[in-house]
Coordinates of C-alpha atoms in Angstrom, one line a residue:
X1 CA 110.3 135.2 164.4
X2 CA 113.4 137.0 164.1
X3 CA 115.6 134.3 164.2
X4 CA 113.6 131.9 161.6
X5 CA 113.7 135.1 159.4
X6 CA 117.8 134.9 159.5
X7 CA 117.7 131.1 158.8
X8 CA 115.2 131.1 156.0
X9 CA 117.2 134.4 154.8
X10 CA 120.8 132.6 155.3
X11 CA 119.2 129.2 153.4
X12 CA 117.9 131.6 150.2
X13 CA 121.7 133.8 150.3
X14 CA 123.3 129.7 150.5
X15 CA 121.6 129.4 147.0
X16 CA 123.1 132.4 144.9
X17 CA 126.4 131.1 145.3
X18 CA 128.2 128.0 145.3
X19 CA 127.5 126.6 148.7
X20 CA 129.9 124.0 147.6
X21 CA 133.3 125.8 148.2
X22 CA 131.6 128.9 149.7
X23 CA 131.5 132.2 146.4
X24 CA 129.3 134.2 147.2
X25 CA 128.7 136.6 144.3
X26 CA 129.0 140.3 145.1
X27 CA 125.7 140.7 142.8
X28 CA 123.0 138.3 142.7
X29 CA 123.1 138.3 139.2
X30 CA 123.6 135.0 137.1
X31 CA 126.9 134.1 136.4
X32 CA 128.7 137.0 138.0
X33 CA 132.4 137.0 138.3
X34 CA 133.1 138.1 141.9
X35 CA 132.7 137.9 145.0
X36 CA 134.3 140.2 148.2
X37 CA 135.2 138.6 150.5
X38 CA 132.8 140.7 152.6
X39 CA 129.5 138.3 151.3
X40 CA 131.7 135.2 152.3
X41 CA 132.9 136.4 156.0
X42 CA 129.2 137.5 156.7
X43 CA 127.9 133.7 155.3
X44 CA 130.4 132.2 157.4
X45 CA 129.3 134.4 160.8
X46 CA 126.0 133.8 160.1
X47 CA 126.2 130.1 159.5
X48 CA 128.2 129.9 163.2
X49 CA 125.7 132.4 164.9
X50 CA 122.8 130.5 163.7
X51 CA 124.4 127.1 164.5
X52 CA 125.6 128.2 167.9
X53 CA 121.8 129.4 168.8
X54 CA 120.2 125.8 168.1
X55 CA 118.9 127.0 164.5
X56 CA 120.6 124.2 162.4
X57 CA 124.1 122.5 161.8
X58 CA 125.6 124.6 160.1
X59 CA 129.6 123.3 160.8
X60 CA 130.2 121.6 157.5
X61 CA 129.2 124.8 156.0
X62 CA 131.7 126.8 157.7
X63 CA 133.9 123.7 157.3
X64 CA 133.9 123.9 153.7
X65 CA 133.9 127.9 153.1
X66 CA 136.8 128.1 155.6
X67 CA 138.8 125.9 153.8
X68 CA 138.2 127.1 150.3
X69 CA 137.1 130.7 149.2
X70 CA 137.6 132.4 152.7
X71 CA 141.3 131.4 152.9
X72 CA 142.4 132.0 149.3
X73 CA 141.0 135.0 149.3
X74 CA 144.0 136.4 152.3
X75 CA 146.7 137.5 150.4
X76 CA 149.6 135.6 151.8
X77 CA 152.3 136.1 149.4
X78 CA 153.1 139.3 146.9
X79 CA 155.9 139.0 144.6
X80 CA 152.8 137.5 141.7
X81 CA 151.5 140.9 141.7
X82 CA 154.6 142.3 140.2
X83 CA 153.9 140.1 137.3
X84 CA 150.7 141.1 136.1
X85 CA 151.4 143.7 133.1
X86 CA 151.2 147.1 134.4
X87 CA 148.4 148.0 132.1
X88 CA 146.2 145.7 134.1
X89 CA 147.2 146.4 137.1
X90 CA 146.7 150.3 137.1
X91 CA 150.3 151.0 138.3
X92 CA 150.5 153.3 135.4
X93 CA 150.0 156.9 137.4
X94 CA 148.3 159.7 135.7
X95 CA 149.6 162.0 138.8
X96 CA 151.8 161.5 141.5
X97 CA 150.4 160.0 144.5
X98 CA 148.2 162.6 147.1
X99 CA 149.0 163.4 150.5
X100 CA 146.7 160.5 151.3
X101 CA 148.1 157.9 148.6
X102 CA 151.4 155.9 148.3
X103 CA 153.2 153.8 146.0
X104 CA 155.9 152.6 148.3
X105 CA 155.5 148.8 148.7
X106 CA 151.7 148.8 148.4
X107 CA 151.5 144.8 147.8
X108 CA 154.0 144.1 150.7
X109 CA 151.4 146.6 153.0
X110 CA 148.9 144.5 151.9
X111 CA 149.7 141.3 153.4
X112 CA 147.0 139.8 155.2
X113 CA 144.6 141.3 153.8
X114 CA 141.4 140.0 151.8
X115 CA 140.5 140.3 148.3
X116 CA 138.1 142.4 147.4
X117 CA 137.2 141.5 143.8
X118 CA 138.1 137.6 144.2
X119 CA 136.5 134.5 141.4
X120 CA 136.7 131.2 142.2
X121 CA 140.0 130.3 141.1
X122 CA 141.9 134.3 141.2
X123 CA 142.8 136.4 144.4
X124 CA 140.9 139.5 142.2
X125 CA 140.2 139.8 138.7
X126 CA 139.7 143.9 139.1
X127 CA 142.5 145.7 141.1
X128 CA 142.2 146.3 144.7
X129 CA 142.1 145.5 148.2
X130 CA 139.4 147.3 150.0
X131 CA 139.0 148.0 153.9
X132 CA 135.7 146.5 154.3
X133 CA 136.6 143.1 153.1
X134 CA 140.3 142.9 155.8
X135 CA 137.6 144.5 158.3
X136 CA 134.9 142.2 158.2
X137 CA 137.1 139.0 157.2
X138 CA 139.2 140.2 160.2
X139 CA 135.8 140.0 163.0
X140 CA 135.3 136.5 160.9
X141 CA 138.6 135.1 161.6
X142 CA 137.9 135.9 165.6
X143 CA 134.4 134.3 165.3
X144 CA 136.1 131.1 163.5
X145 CA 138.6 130.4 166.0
X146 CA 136.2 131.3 169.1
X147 CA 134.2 128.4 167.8
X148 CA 137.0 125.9 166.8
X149 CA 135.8 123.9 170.3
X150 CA 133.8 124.5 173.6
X151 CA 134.8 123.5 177.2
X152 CA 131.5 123.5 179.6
X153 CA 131.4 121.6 182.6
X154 CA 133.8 119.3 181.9
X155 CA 132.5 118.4 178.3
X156 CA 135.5 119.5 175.4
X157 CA 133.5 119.3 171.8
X158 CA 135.7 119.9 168.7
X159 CA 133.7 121.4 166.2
X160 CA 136.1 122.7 163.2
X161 CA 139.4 120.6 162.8
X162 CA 141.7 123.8 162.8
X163 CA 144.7 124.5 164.7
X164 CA 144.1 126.2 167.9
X165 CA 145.7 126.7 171.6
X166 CA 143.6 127.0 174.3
X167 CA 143.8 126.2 178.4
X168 CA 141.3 123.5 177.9
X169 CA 143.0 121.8 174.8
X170 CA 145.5 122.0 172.1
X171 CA 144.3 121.2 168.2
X172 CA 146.7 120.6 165.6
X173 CA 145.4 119.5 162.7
X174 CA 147.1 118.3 159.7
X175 CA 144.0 118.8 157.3
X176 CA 144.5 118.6 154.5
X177 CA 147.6 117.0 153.7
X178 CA 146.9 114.2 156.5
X179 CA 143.9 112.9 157.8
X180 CA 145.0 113.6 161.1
X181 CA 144.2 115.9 164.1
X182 CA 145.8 115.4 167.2
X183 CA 144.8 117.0 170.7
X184 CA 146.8 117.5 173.8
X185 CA 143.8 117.8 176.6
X186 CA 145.0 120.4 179.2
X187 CA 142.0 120.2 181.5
X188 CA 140.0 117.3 183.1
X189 CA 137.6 116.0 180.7
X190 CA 134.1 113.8 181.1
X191 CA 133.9 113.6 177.6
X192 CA 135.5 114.4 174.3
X193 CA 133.8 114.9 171.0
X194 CA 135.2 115.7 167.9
X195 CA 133.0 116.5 165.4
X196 CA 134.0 114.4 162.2
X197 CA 133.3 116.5 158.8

């Protein structure tokens, strides 16, 4: 009971967002702005859980969320944020920073972390990267790539076409700029199956 609770729960959250590209609004309230990153990591563990425990398919799911609003939302790069006016980006200081504060290099510190406050086409649209977000996006990226393929008894399945090492097989995928994945098998194989999105 349980179980069909979390799949008929995970199909109702799938519709107050875009299921399409994976926003996942931090409000369920129509046409908000934002999302944390927080609502799509949890969709994303959720939609692999329930898949990995016979509930559903859920891979082109996690396919497509992956691949759009969970990766644009890591910052990856931080000389843009020096070009937002300061006004908007609350650098102007009202005191000097606490014993618990800093304003040495806070975008460079920041790198690899997640948006908190994220729409579908900026990194944020309010200021801030907030803990929860790297935290749970962190366990997600874990959870993505512990699923990228399976080796039991012989049987290797690729189920996301993302780049991982492993001592059963290597997957280097080229997605999206070529449709193209290649695999170097490390370990005897009966069968292969690549799961095609």
């Amino acid at each position: 009971e349980l179980m069909e609770y979390v799949k008929k729960s995970y199909v109702w959250a799938k519709a107050q967002g875009s299921d399409l590209v994976g926003f996942f609004p931090e409000l369920i309230v129509p046409y908000y702005l934002t999302c944390e990153t927080c609502e799509v990591a949890d969709m994303i563990a959720i939609a692999l859980k329930l898949t990995e425990a016979g509930l559903g398919d859920y891979w082109d799911d996690v396919d497509r969320w992956v691949r759009n609003q969970f990766i644009e939302n890591q910052l990856v790069k931080a000389d843009w944020v020096y070009r937002i006016p300061r006004s908007e980006r609350g650098s102007v200081r009202r005191h000097p920073p606490q014993f618990y504060e800093t304003d040495d290099r806070v975008a460079q510190r920041n790198l690899g972390g997640f948006s908190a406050w994220s729409s579908g086409n900026e990194y944020t649209i309010r200021t801030g990267v907030l803990g929860c977000c790297t935290g749970n996006a962190a366990r997600t990226i874990y959870y993505i790539w512990e699923h990228i393929l399976d080796y039991d008894d012989r049987q290797l399945q690729v189920n996301l076409l993302l780049n991982r090492a492993s001592k059963w097989a290597d997957v280097n995928s080229y997605i999206p700029y070529e449709g193209r994945v290649d695999l170097k098998i490390k370990q005897p194989c009966k069968i292969v199956l690549v799961r095609v999105p």
